[in-house]
Amino acid sequence: MLRTFLSITLCCLLFSTVHAYNPDDERYIDNLMSKMSLDEKIGQLNLTMGGDVVSGTAEAAKIESLILKGQIGGFFNVKGVDAVARFQHLAVEKGPHGIPLLVGADVVHGYATVFPIPLALSCSWDSAAVAQMARISAIEATADGVNWNYSPMVDICRDPRWGRVAESSGEDTYLGSVLAKAYVEGYQGNDMKSDSSMMACVKHFALYGAAEGGRDYNGVDMSRERMYNYYLPPFHATVEAGVGSLMTSFNLINGQHATACDWLINGILRRDWKFNGFVVTDYGSVDELSRMGIAHDNEAAAMALRAGTDMDMVTGRYVADLNDALKKGLLTEKMIDDACRRVLKAKQRLGLFDNPYKYCNTDRVNHDLYTPEHRAVARDIAAETFVLLKNDNNLLPLKKKGRIALIGPLADAGNNMAGCWSGYCYPESHKSVLTAFREAVGNEAEIIYSQGSNIYYNETMQADCDWGRRISRVDDSSAHSEALLAASKADVVVVAMGESCEMTGESSSRADITIPDTQRDLLKKLVATGKPIVLLLFTGRPLILDWESENIPSILNVWFGGSEASDAIADVVFGDKMPCGKLTTTFPRSVGQIPLYYNHLPTSHPDHDSSRFNPYCSNYIDVSNEPLYPFGFGLSYTTFSYSAPTLSSDVLTADGVLKISVEVTNTGMFDGTEIVQLYINDPVAHIARPVKELKAFKKVDIPAGKTAVVDFTVTSDMLKYYDAELNYGCEPGEFSIMIGPNSEELQKLDFRLR
Ligand code: BGC
């Protein structure tokens, strides 16, 4: 310990005497860059991946050699502070100019303590909870050597077939922007130089969530109006919140690759939004430029750099090709200098020049990870994210008595709870629902367990979505029978089914988004027994639940709730906590309705009767236009009633304000929490505007029998949009304002903007 301390102190002293300027000063970077060769500057633009970097492995040797040659600005996916410290020491003590390294990781919804997946977190509509989860993630990740985090993902997603919807905040631009800011503030803290802050990297710029057909990595063709109004604002919100870095996306945008898109990166991001951080590619994107017909092999690196992409993730092409490209006149030396300066400034913002070892405190790792305090917060937050979709006859909450059958392939699968992107946690120590239920009921009730089925009948399909082989394979036919026997002995049946955790996340697109075959068959057999059934639905995306919504009395969507999910599920199922989450993505009735999102534009020949097919109307012969569960929807164990809202005036001036007020009464038996939502519609404008758009919301605790007065302030800023010429503003005229518990059950008032 003393030795580490002395060596750290000595290195810091050495460091500050080598460079004459204060490490915080711009001149410090000028001075450093004046000593760097062109190749060393290009080296700062190279990001390599770690892997198994125990001393002596080929992976470790590769990183060591890059460090010694000055050909690396940072690395990612290296697990553990010891390895990080080793490389950091090498860079500072033996690398050219002693420049410290960025250490990246995908800490997407927690590190050792895992929180619900981002889609679930968004269903809490709680920016303070998101900021708290991000802060805890930062405390834990920085204790293990990470200083740069590839989160938040702020892609707007209107297609649940896309597996990465799980990593998003859903389909709404306003909510997505509010939460995007909270992530950044939580990761970066008040002071990015604090040793428990890490630099956020917002991703994926841009439009990745609109991949055609919901198939990952697919291209996007989109109007500028749609980009500016719906897809770009969450990125802009993170820039305004001071995000330090940004990652480009894999997709084509109108035929150009996002990584080499000058109007997007140099234009919108840097010129218009004044982003002063640095830009990194996504994994291997520079190689993709040539594979996707955008650039010749040896021109791809120059093309990406010219567009404003500073750092190359894993291809090594910047190091291999930029020097030659400069000689060929494909770029200027200034472009390399600018990119290098931005990467060095990121290191400066993190305080790495003051103390390169600030994230190498091997002591912290023993105290700051997976602490009881962090886990307690994760448990509370998880309960906030569950969405009660249905609860006939108040079947939930269950009483802790009698015999409860717990059935399903996800009932005893603690290591399936964390969800995608949870590579730094301890899945073997995550409790299963079965254990949590048994602990919750103690001797008061009996829990009868049966796995009941596989995820899929087909073994290969199951293996493809259960890489960790977390769910044991069983014989479906005998498992179904065993489950029916368990159900026959029980007073109530709780079924834990849905997706295994690798069915969402990167590359996990699905064309059929129902509950997989063998599980749904078992569910049908269980329903036929006539027992009351609660479905605990595990999923990373909206599923098609047409049959379930007709036939299952209670459905609690629990997503992937993180390391403490099972305790949180028990808390809610047995009524120790109230469900209060609301959907942030529309649940369609049929995959054929996709894309289906609440803030759509008006159509020609609008449908006037959703109960049947109407010829020459914009509808389907075989399914209604209505979602199964709309955006903003979620029940509670209690009920709320809304009074008629009132507006302070029916005229708003450009710089004035209106107040809209509504009384919300808790009319049920339990104290509860309601998320009150406000939407606006501009019925006639320069370009057609959506039928409604979320513009504000409030989450309020209301004790049983009590009434809360919920007020919102409306300003003309809330009415602004980008028109076809990309002018941003609002037009005088009529507007509607709607208030209610979700995007469908709304009360409307009109006002005029003067
Ligand atoms: C993903 C990114 C991620 C990166 C590094 C890519 O495949 O698209 O979201 O940050 O890998 O792990």
mmCIF file of C-alpha atoms in Angstrom, residues 299-633:
data_model
loop_
_atom_site.group_PDB
_atom_site.id
_atom_site.type_symbol
_atom_site.label_atom_id
_atom_site.label_comp_id
_atom_site.label_asym_id
_atom_site.label_seq_id
_atom_site.Cartn_x
_atom_site.Cartn_y
_atom_site.Cartn_z
ATOM 1 C CA GLU A 299 -9.503 6.225 -48.208
ATOM 2 C CA ALA A 300 -11.925 5.163 -45.488
ATOM 3 C CA ALA A 301 -9.855 6.511 -42.605
ATOM 4 C CA ALA A 302 -9.395 9.908 -44.267
ATOM 5 C CA MET A 303 -13.068 10.107 -45.059
ATOM 6 C CA ALA A 304 -14.117 9.472 -41.453
ATOM 7 C CA LEU A 305 -11.580 11.936 -40.061
ATOM 8 C CA ARG A 306 -12.564 14.596 -42.568
ATOM 9 C CA ALA A 307 -16.182 14.275 -41.492
ATOM 10 C CA GLY A 308 -15.145 15.016 -37.917
ATOM 11 C CA THR A 309 -14.722 11.532 -36.409
ATOM 12 C CA ASP A 310 -11.709 11.809 -34.127
ATOM 13 C CA MET A 311 -11.078 8.312 -32.884
ATOM 14 C CA ASP A 312 -11.137 4.938 -34.591
ATOM 15 C CA MET A 313 -12.504 2.032 -32.576
ATOM 16 C CA VAL A 314 -10.515 -1.151 -33.211
ATOM 17 C CA THR A 315 -9.762 -1.156 -36.941
ATOM 18 C CA GLY A 316 -6.296 0.396 -36.612
ATOM 19 C CA ARG A 317 -6.876 2.149 -39.934
ATOM 20 C CA TYR A 318 -6.183 5.632 -38.651
ATOM 21 C CA VAL A 319 -2.725 4.481 -37.574
ATOM 22 C CA ALA A 320 -2.213 2.547 -40.808
ATOM 23 C CA ASP A 321 -3.600 5.025 -43.336
ATOM 24 C CA LEU A 322 -3.810 8.637 -42.149
ATOM 25 C CA ASN A 323 -0.178 9.495 -42.713
ATOM 26 C CA ASP A 324 -0.352 8.315 -46.336
ATOM 27 C CA ALA A 325 -3.705 9.977 -46.818
ATOM 28 C CA LEU A 326 -2.118 13.257 -45.734
ATOM 29 C CA LYS A 327 0.635 12.842 -48.310
ATOM 30 C CA LYS A 328 -1.999 12.192 -50.961
ATOM 31 C CA GLY A 329 -3.820 15.375 -49.996
ATOM 32 C CA LEU A 330 -6.946 13.568 -48.758
ATOM 33 C CA LEU A 331 -6.839 15.570 -45.541
ATOM 34 C CA THR A 332 -4.890 18.331 -43.872
ATOM 35 C CA GLU A 333 -2.482 18.207 -40.978
ATOM 36 C CA LYS A 334 -4.804 20.570 -39.152
ATOM 37 C CA MET A 335 -7.531 17.937 -39.215
ATOM 38 C CA ILE A 336 -5.212 15.501 -37.442
ATOM 39 C CA ASP A 337 -4.136 18.193 -34.992
ATOM 40 C CA ASP A 338 -7.723 19.126 -34.205
ATOM 41 C CA ALA A 339 -8.703 15.525 -33.576
ATOM 42 C CA CYS A 340 -5.645 14.896 -31.412
ATOM 43 C CA ARG A 341 -6.298 18.054 -29.427
ATOM 44 C CA ARG A 342 -9.898 16.966 -28.757
ATOM 45 C CA VAL A 343 -8.762 13.584 -27.444
ATOM 46 C CA LEU A 344 -6.093 15.196 -25.254
ATOM 47 C CA LYS A 345 -8.625 17.707 -23.962
ATOM 48 C CA ALA A 346 -10.880 14.848 -22.916
ATOM 49 C CA LYS A 347 -7.989 13.483 -20.862
ATOM 50 C CA GLN A 348 -7.463 16.950 -19.447
ATOM 51 C CA ARG A 349 -11.160 17.295 -18.557
ATOM 52 C CA LEU A 350 -10.923 14.015 -16.677
ATOM 53 C CA GLY A 351 -7.932 15.320 -14.740
ATOM 54 C CA LEU A 352 -5.687 12.573 -16.078
ATOM 55 C CA PHE A 353 -2.797 14.986 -16.610
ATOM 56 C CA ASP A 354 -3.052 16.072 -12.957
ATOM 57 C CA ASN A 355 -3.092 12.506 -11.773
ATOM 58 C CA PRO A 356 -2.974 9.692 -14.306
ATOM 59 C CA TYR A 357 -3.579 7.133 -11.571
ATOM 60 C CA LYS A 358 -6.743 8.608 -10.138
ATOM 61 C CA TYR A 359 -8.702 5.587 -11.370
ATOM 62 C CA CYS A 360 -6.095 3.100 -10.250
ATOM 63 C CA ASN A 361 -6.806 2.959 -6.552
ATOM 64 C CA THR A 362 -6.799 -0.771 -5.992
ATOM 65 C CA ASP A 363 -8.263 -0.206 -2.553
ATOM 66 C CA ARG A 364 -11.545 1.242 -3.794
ATOM 67 C CA VAL A 365 -12.438 -1.858 -5.725
ATOM 68 C CA ASN A 366 -12.788 -3.748 -2.457
ATOM 69 C CA HIS A 367 -15.169 -1.223 -0.932
ATOM 70 C CA ASP A 368 -17.169 0.464 -3.658
ATOM 71 C CA LEU A 369 -18.595 -2.401 -5.695
ATOM 72 C CA TYR A 370 -21.908 -4.202 -5.189
ATOM 73 C CA THR A 371 -22.384 -2.642 -1.773
ATOM 74 C CA PRO A 372 -25.538 -3.235 0.284
ATOM 75 C CA GLU A 373 -26.381 0.474 -0.190
ATOM 76 C CA HIS A 374 -26.087 0.318 -3.974
ATOM 77 C CA ARG A 375 -28.085 -2.901 -4.098
ATOM 78 C CA ALA A 376 -30.854 -1.412 -1.970
ATOM 79 C CA VAL A 377 -31.152 1.501 -4.419
ATOM 80 C CA ALA A 378 -31.189 -0.921 -7.360
ATOM 81 C CA ARG A 379 -34.007 -2.871 -5.719
ATOM 82 C CA ASP A 380 -36.094 0.266 -5.161
ATOM 83 C CA ILE A 381 -35.515 1.531 -8.677
ATOM 84 C CA ALA A 382 -36.330 -1.856 -10.214
ATOM 85 C CA ALA A 383 -39.736 -1.861 -8.528
ATOM 86 C CA GLU A 384 -40.399 1.580 -10.034
ATOM 87 C CA THR A 385 -39.878 0.277 -13.566
ATOM 88 C CA PHE A 386 -42.385 -2.576 -13.613
ATOM 89 C CA VAL A 387 -45.514 -1.913 -15.625
ATOM 90 C CA LEU A 388 -48.803 -3.486 -14.576
ATOM 91 C CA LEU A 389 -50.571 -4.133 -17.867
ATOM 92 C CA LYS A 390 -53.635 -5.891 -16.558
ATOM 93 C CA ASN A 391 -55.062 -6.798 -13.168
ATOM 94 C CA ASP A 392 -58.560 -8.249 -13.356
ATOM 95 C CA ASN A 393 -60.408 -8.423 -10.062
ATOM 96 C CA ASN A 394 -57.356 -7.093 -8.257
ATOM 97 C CA LEU A 395 -55.674 -10.484 -8.428
ATOM 98 C CA LEU A 396 -52.458 -8.694 -7.543
ATOM 99 C CA PRO A 397 -51.093 -8.091 -4.976
ATOM 100 C CA LEU A 398 -51.017 -11.692 -3.800
ATOM 101 C CA LYS A 399 -51.499 -12.549 -0.181
ATOM 102 C CA LYS A 400 -48.682 -14.381 1.504
ATOM 103 C CA LYS A 401 -50.795 -17.428 2.212
ATOM 104 C CA GLY A 402 -51.929 -20.752 0.770
ATOM 105 C CA ARG A 403 -50.199 -22.485 -2.112
ATOM 106 C CA ILE A 404 -48.626 -20.523 -4.920
ATOM 107 C CA ALA A 405 -47.357 -22.345 -8.010
ATOM 108 C CA LEU A 406 -44.373 -20.607 -9.584
ATOM 109 C CA ILE A 407 -43.895 -21.871 -13.104
ATOM 110 C CA GLY A 408 -41.758 -21.034 -16.104
ATOM 111 C CA PRO A 409 -38.244 -21.201 -17.509
ATOM 112 C CA LEU A 410 -37.395 -17.801 -16.003
ATOM 113 C CA ALA A 411 -38.637 -18.558 -12.492
ATOM 114 C CA ASP A 412 -35.435 -20.103 -11.249
ATOM 115 C CA ALA A 413 -32.975 -18.275 -13.463
ATOM 116 C CA GLY A 414 -31.252 -15.699 -11.263
ATOM 117 C CA ASN A 415 -28.486 -15.277 -13.797
ATOM 118 C CA ASN A 416 -30.996 -14.207 -16.462
ATOM 119 C CA MET A 417 -32.200 -11.154 -14.536
ATOM 120 C CA ALA A 418 -29.519 -8.647 -15.463
ATOM 121 C CA GLY A 419 -30.379 -8.253 -19.148
ATOM 122 C CA CYS A 420 -28.133 -7.270 -22.020
ATOM 123 C CA TRP A 421 -24.886 -5.337 -21.513
ATOM 124 C CA SER A 422 -24.168 -6.487 -18.025
ATOM 125 C CA GLY A 423 -20.687 -7.884 -18.438
ATOM 126 C CA TYR A 424 -19.241 -6.574 -15.185
ATOM 127 C CA CYS A 425 -21.668 -8.076 -12.695
ATOM 128 C CA TYR A 426 -21.790 -11.330 -10.751
ATOM 129 C CA PRO A 427 -24.752 -13.189 -12.289
ATOM 130 C CA GLU A 428 -24.166 -16.246 -10.145
ATOM 131 C CA SER A 429 -25.073 -14.195 -7.075
ATOM 132 C CA HIS A 430 -28.322 -12.805 -8.496
ATOM 133 C CA LYS A 431 -31.300 -14.241 -6.706
ATOM 134 C CA SER A 432 -33.952 -16.096 -8.684
ATOM 135 C CA VAL A 433 -37.633 -15.244 -8.418
ATOM 136 C CA LEU A 434 -38.108 -18.617 -6.752
ATOM 137 C CA THR A 435 -35.656 -17.816 -3.962
ATOM 138 C CA ALA A 436 -37.027 -14.300 -3.544
ATOM 139 C CA PHE A 437 -40.599 -15.606 -3.298
ATOM 140 C CA ARG A 438 -39.634 -18.264 -0.765
ATOM 141 C CA GLU A 439 -37.842 -15.667 1.345
ATOM 142 C CA ALA A 440 -40.749 -13.235 1.032
ATOM 143 C CA VAL A 441 -43.454 -15.666 2.160
ATOM 144 C CA GLY A 442 -41.401 -17.527 4.781
ATOM 145 C CA ASN A 443 -43.618 -20.049 6.516
ATOM 146 C CA GLU A 444 -46.811 -18.232 5.644
ATOM 147 C CA ALA A 445 -47.302 -19.792 2.223
ATOM 148 C CA GLU A 446 -45.998 -22.655 0.129
ATOM 149 C CA ILE A 447 -44.286 -22.047 -3.203
ATOM 150 C CA ILE A 448 -44.546 -25.008 -5.589
ATOM 151 C CA TYR A 449 -42.013 -24.660 -8.386
ATOM 152 C CA SER A 450 -41.851 -26.154 -11.852
ATOM 153 C CA GLN A 451 -39.692 -25.034 -14.803
ATOM 154 C CA GLY A 452 -42.510 -25.992 -17.142
ATOM 155 C CA SER A 453 -40.787 -25.492 -20.477
ATOM 156 C CA ASN A 454 -37.771 -24.414 -22.445
ATOM 157 C CA ILE A 455 -37.490 -20.943 -23.960
ATOM 158 C CA TYR A 456 -38.040 -22.390 -27.448
ATOM 159 C CA TYR A 457 -38.871 -25.923 -28.503
ATOM 160 C CA ASN A 458 -36.002 -25.721 -30.932
ATOM 161 C CA GLU A 459 -32.676 -26.263 -29.208
ATOM 162 C CA THR A 460 -30.652 -24.278 -31.729
ATOM 163 C CA MET A 461 -32.947 -21.273 -31.466
ATOM 164 C CA GLN A 462 -32.687 -21.417 -27.712
ATOM 165 C CA ALA A 463 -28.899 -21.626 -27.891
ATOM 166 C CA ASP A 464 -28.902 -18.584 -30.196
ATOM 167 C CA CYS A 465 -30.649 -16.475 -27.591
ATOM 168 C CA ASP A 466 -29.116 -17.964 -24.477
ATOM 169 C CA TRP A 467 -25.386 -17.680 -25.097
ATOM 170 C CA GLY A 468 -24.643 -18.022 -21.424
ATOM 171 C CA ARG A 469 -26.629 -21.335 -21.394
ATOM 172 C CA ARG A 470 -28.445 -20.023 -18.375
ATOM 173 C CA ILE A 471 -31.704 -21.862 -18.885
ATOM 174 C CA SER A 472 -31.511 -25.649 -18.582
ATOM 175 C CA ARG A 473 -32.946 -27.717 -21.422
ATOM 176 C CA VAL A 474 -35.810 -29.984 -20.411
ATOM 177 C CA ASP A 475 -38.143 -32.315 -22.256
ATOM 178 C CA ASP A 476 -41.004 -29.954 -23.116
ATOM 179 C CA SER A 477 -43.749 -32.516 -23.001
ATOM 180 C CA SER A 478 -42.922 -33.859 -19.541
ATOM 181 C CA ALA A 479 -42.108 -30.358 -18.274
ATOM 182 C CA HIS A 480 -45.544 -29.127 -19.406
ATOM 183 C CA SER A 481 -47.182 -32.055 -17.567
ATOM 184 C CA GLU A 482 -45.189 -31.422 -14.428
ATOM 185 C CA ALA A 483 -46.221 -27.756 -14.519
ATOM 186 C CA LEU A 484 -49.881 -28.669 -14.884
ATOM 187 C CA LEU A 485 -49.556 -30.920 -11.868
ATOM 188 C CA ALA A 486 -47.974 -28.095 -9.870
ATOM 189 C CA ALA A 487 -50.787 -25.761 -10.948
ATOM 190 C CA SER A 488 -53.427 -28.280 -9.933
ATOM 191 C CA LYS A 489 -52.150 -28.208 -6.355
ATOM 192 C CA ALA A 490 -52.086 -24.408 -6.113
ATOM 193 C CA ASP A 491 -54.554 -21.629 -5.266
ATOM 194 C CA VAL A 492 -52.894 -19.240 -7.692
ATOM 195 C CA VAL A 493 -50.348 -19.673 -10.467
ATOM 196 C CA VAL A 494 -47.527 -17.206 -11.131
ATOM 197 C CA VAL A 495 -45.834 -17.723 -14.465
ATOM 198 C CA ALA A 496 -42.341 -16.329 -15.182
ATOM 199 C CA MET A 497 -41.969 -16.298 -18.948
ATOM 200 C CA GLY A 498 -40.908 -14.261 -21.933
ATOM 201 C CA GLU A 499 -37.517 -13.542 -23.389
ATOM 202 C CA SER A 500 -34.179 -14.793 -22.199
ATOM 203 C CA CYS A 501 -31.863 -11.867 -21.619
ATOM 204 C CA GLU A 502 -29.941 -12.298 -24.867
ATOM 205 C CA MET A 503 -33.082 -12.001 -26.970
ATOM 206 C CA THR A 504 -32.623 -8.248 -26.883
ATOM 207 C CA GLY A 505 -29.566 -6.066 -27.173
ATOM 208 C CA GLU A 506 -27.176 -5.725 -30.059
ATOM 209 C CA SER A 507 -27.951 -7.891 -33.115
ATOM 210 C CA SER A 508 -30.919 -9.559 -31.391
ATOM 211 C CA SER A 509 -33.651 -8.551 -33.784
ATOM 212 C CA ARG A 510 -36.812 -10.649 -33.913
ATOM 213 C CA ALA A 511 -39.444 -10.885 -36.646
ATOM 214 C CA ASP A 512 -41.952 -12.709 -34.439
ATOM 215 C CA ILE A 513 -42.231 -10.834 -31.174
ATOM 216 C CA THR A 514 -44.670 -13.057 -29.341
ATOM 217 C CA ILE A 515 -43.798 -15.087 -26.247
ATOM 218 C CA PRO A 516 -41.815 -18.006 -27.746
ATOM 219 C CA ASP A 517 -43.707 -21.143 -28.807
ATOM 220 C CA THR A 518 -43.305 -23.711 -26.016
ATOM 221 C CA GLN A 519 -43.881 -21.101 -23.344
ATOM 222 C CA ARG A 520 -47.045 -19.825 -24.988
ATOM 223 C CA ASP A 521 -48.332 -23.372 -25.441
ATOM 224 C CA LEU A 522 -47.786 -24.040 -21.755
ATOM 225 C CA LEU A 523 -49.497 -20.788 -20.875
ATOM 226 C CA LYS A 524 -52.541 -21.869 -22.879
ATOM 227 C CA LYS A 525 -52.647 -25.193 -21.052
ATOM 228 C CA LEU A 526 -52.368 -23.433 -17.700
ATOM 229 C CA VAL A 527 -55.197 -21.066 -18.582
ATOM 230 C CA ALA A 528 -57.331 -24.082 -19.476
ATOM 231 C CA THR A 529 -57.006 -25.321 -15.869
ATOM 232 C CA GLY A 530 -59.129 -22.352 -14.785
ATOM 233 C CA LYS A 531 -56.684 -21.348 -12.042
ATOM 234 C CA PRO A 532 -56.088 -17.618 -11.525
ATOM 235 C CA ILE A 533 -52.892 -16.724 -13.351
ATOM 236 C CA VAL A 534 -50.390 -13.924 -12.938
ATOM 237 C CA LEU A 535 -47.931 -13.513 -15.792
ATOM 238 C CA LEU A 536 -44.568 -12.048 -14.833
ATOM 239 C CA LEU A 537 -43.362 -10.979 -18.216
ATOM 240 C CA PHE A 538 -39.614 -10.810 -18.822
ATOM 241 C CA THR A 539 -38.818 -8.872 -21.942
ATOM 242 C CA GLY A 540 -36.463 -6.290 -23.390
ATOM 243 C CA ARG A 541 -38.975 -5.010 -25.961
ATOM 244 C CA PRO A 542 -42.712 -4.608 -26.428
ATOM 245 C CA LEU A 543 -44.170 -8.019 -27.242
ATOM 246 C CA ILE A 544 -47.338 -8.927 -29.104
ATOM 247 C CA LEU A 545 -49.627 -9.982 -26.275
ATOM 248 C CA ASP A 546 -52.941 -10.230 -28.103
ATOM 249 C CA TRP A 547 -53.801 -13.688 -26.746
ATOM 250 C CA GLU A 548 -52.364 -13.037 -23.280
ATOM 251 C CA SER A 549 -54.271 -9.784 -22.844
ATOM 252 C CA GLU A 550 -57.513 -11.634 -23.601
ATOM 253 C CA ASN A 551 -56.859 -14.657 -21.446
ATOM 254 C CA ILE A 552 -54.567 -13.903 -18.526
ATOM 255 C CA PRO A 553 -56.101 -11.959 -15.631
ATOM 256 C CA SER A 554 -52.902 -10.258 -14.414
ATOM 257 C CA ILE A 555 -49.838 -9.247 -16.391
ATOM 258 C CA LEU A 556 -46.912 -7.539 -14.707
ATOM 259 C CA ASN A 557 -44.179 -6.548 -17.143
ATOM 260 C CA VAL A 558 -40.909 -6.810 -15.232
ATOM 261 C CA TRP A 559 -38.448 -6.346 -18.145
ATOM 262 C CA PHE A 560 -34.915 -7.262 -17.071
ATOM 263 C CA GLY A 561 -34.660 -5.678 -13.684
ATOM 264 C CA GLY A 562 -30.975 -6.096 -12.868
ATOM 265 C CA SER A 563 -29.136 -7.798 -10.048
ATOM 266 C CA GLU A 564 -31.869 -7.097 -7.500
ATOM 267 C CA ALA A 565 -34.806 -7.786 -9.801
ATOM 268 C CA SER A 566 -36.149 -10.837 -8.010
ATOM 269 C CA ASP A 567 -36.470 -9.142 -4.636
ATOM 270 C CA ALA A 568 -38.101 -6.175 -6.362
ATOM 271 C CA ILE A 569 -40.551 -8.519 -8.109
ATOM 272 C CA ALA A 570 -41.428 -10.116 -4.776
ATOM 273 C CA ASP A 571 -41.880 -6.639 -3.258
ATOM 274 C CA VAL A 572 -44.436 -5.727 -5.917
ATOM 275 C CA VAL A 573 -46.183 -9.083 -6.292
ATOM 276 C CA PHE A 574 -46.860 -9.272 -2.551
ATOM 277 C CA GLY A 575 -47.828 -5.621 -2.284
ATOM 278 C CA ASP A 576 -44.937 -4.287 -0.214
ATOM 279 C CA LYS A 577 -44.409 -1.830 -3.070
ATOM 280 C CA MET A 578 -46.869 -0.443 -5.595
ATOM 281 C CA PRO A 579 -46.349 -0.804 -9.327
ATOM 282 C CA CYS A 580 -46.203 2.631 -10.927
ATOM 283 C CA GLY A 581 -44.267 2.300 -14.200
ATOM 284 C CA LYS A 582 -45.791 3.445 -17.486
ATOM 285 C CA LEU A 583 -44.868 2.310 -20.966
ATOM 286 C CA THR A 584 -42.475 4.357 -23.041
ATOM 287 C CA THR A 585 -43.012 2.265 -26.163
ATOM 288 C CA THR A 586 -46.301 1.311 -27.735
ATOM 289 C CA PHE A 587 -47.286 -2.357 -27.511
ATOM 290 C CA PRO A 588 -48.797 -3.299 -30.904
ATOM 291 C CA ARG A 589 -51.531 -5.906 -31.426
ATOM 292 C CA SER A 590 -49.838 -7.344 -34.442
ATOM 293 C CA VAL A 591 -46.364 -7.190 -35.885
ATOM 294 C CA GLY A 592 -47.973 -5.964 -39.109
ATOM 295 C CA GLN A 593 -48.847 -2.633 -37.447
ATOM 296 C CA ILE A 594 -45.170 -1.785 -36.900
ATOM 297 C CA PRO A 595 -43.997 0.956 -36.856
ATOM 298 C CA LEU A 596 -46.714 1.978 -34.434
ATOM 299 C CA TYR A 597 -46.074 5.009 -32.240
ATOM 300 C CA TYR A 598 -48.343 7.427 -30.494
ATOM 301 C CA ASN A 599 -47.026 10.682 -31.974
ATOM 302 C CA HIS A 600 -47.758 9.806 -35.577
ATOM 303 C CA LEU A 601 -48.821 12.253 -38.249
ATOM 304 C CA PRO A 602 -52.431 12.545 -39.354
ATOM 305 C CA THR A 603 -53.336 10.338 -42.318
ATOM 306 C CA SER A 604 -55.485 10.930 -45.325
ATOM 307 C CA HIS A 605 -58.854 9.099 -45.083
ATOM 308 C CA PRO A 606 -58.569 8.714 -41.304
ATOM 309 C CA ASP A 607 -60.187 5.692 -39.751
ATOM 310 C CA HIS A 608 -63.417 6.679 -37.978
ATOM 311 C CA ASP A 609 -64.419 3.436 -36.268
ATOM 312 C CA SER A 610 -61.710 1.244 -34.805
ATOM 313 C CA SER A 611 -64.131 -1.593 -34.059
ATOM 314 C CA ARG A 612 -64.345 -2.785 -37.676
ATOM 315 C CA PHE A 613 -62.743 -2.477 -41.090
ATOM 316 C CA ASN A 614 -63.777 0.649 -42.967
ATOM 317 C CA PRO A 615 -63.260 0.624 -46.731
ATOM 318 C CA TYR A 616 -61.373 3.606 -48.164
ATOM 319 C CA CYS A 617 -60.065 4.493 -44.741
ATOM 320 C CA SER A 618 -56.530 4.287 -43.472
ATOM 321 C CA ASN A 619 -56.864 0.981 -41.637
ATOM 322 C CA TYR A 620 -56.251 -2.757 -41.987
ATOM 323 C CA ILE A 621 -58.743 -5.432 -42.985
ATOM 324 C CA ASP A 622 -57.485 -7.800 -40.322
ATOM 325 C CA VAL A 623 -56.441 -5.724 -37.311
ATOM 326 C CA SER A 624 -57.474 -2.383 -35.857
ATOM 327 C CA ASN A 625 -55.144 0.606 -35.851
ATOM 328 C CA GLU A 626 -55.207 0.765 -32.084
ATOM 329 C CA PRO A 627 -52.252 -0.385 -30.017
ATOM 330 C CA LEU A 628 -52.804 -3.129 -27.490
ATOM 331 C CA TYR A 629 -51.220 -0.996 -24.757
ATOM 332 C CA PRO A 630 -50.552 2.628 -25.627
ATOM 333 C CA PHE A 631 -47.562 4.800 -24.855
ATOM 334 C CA GLY A 632 -47.778 6.113 -21.307
ATOM 335 C CA PHE A 633 -50.018 3.290 -20.105
#
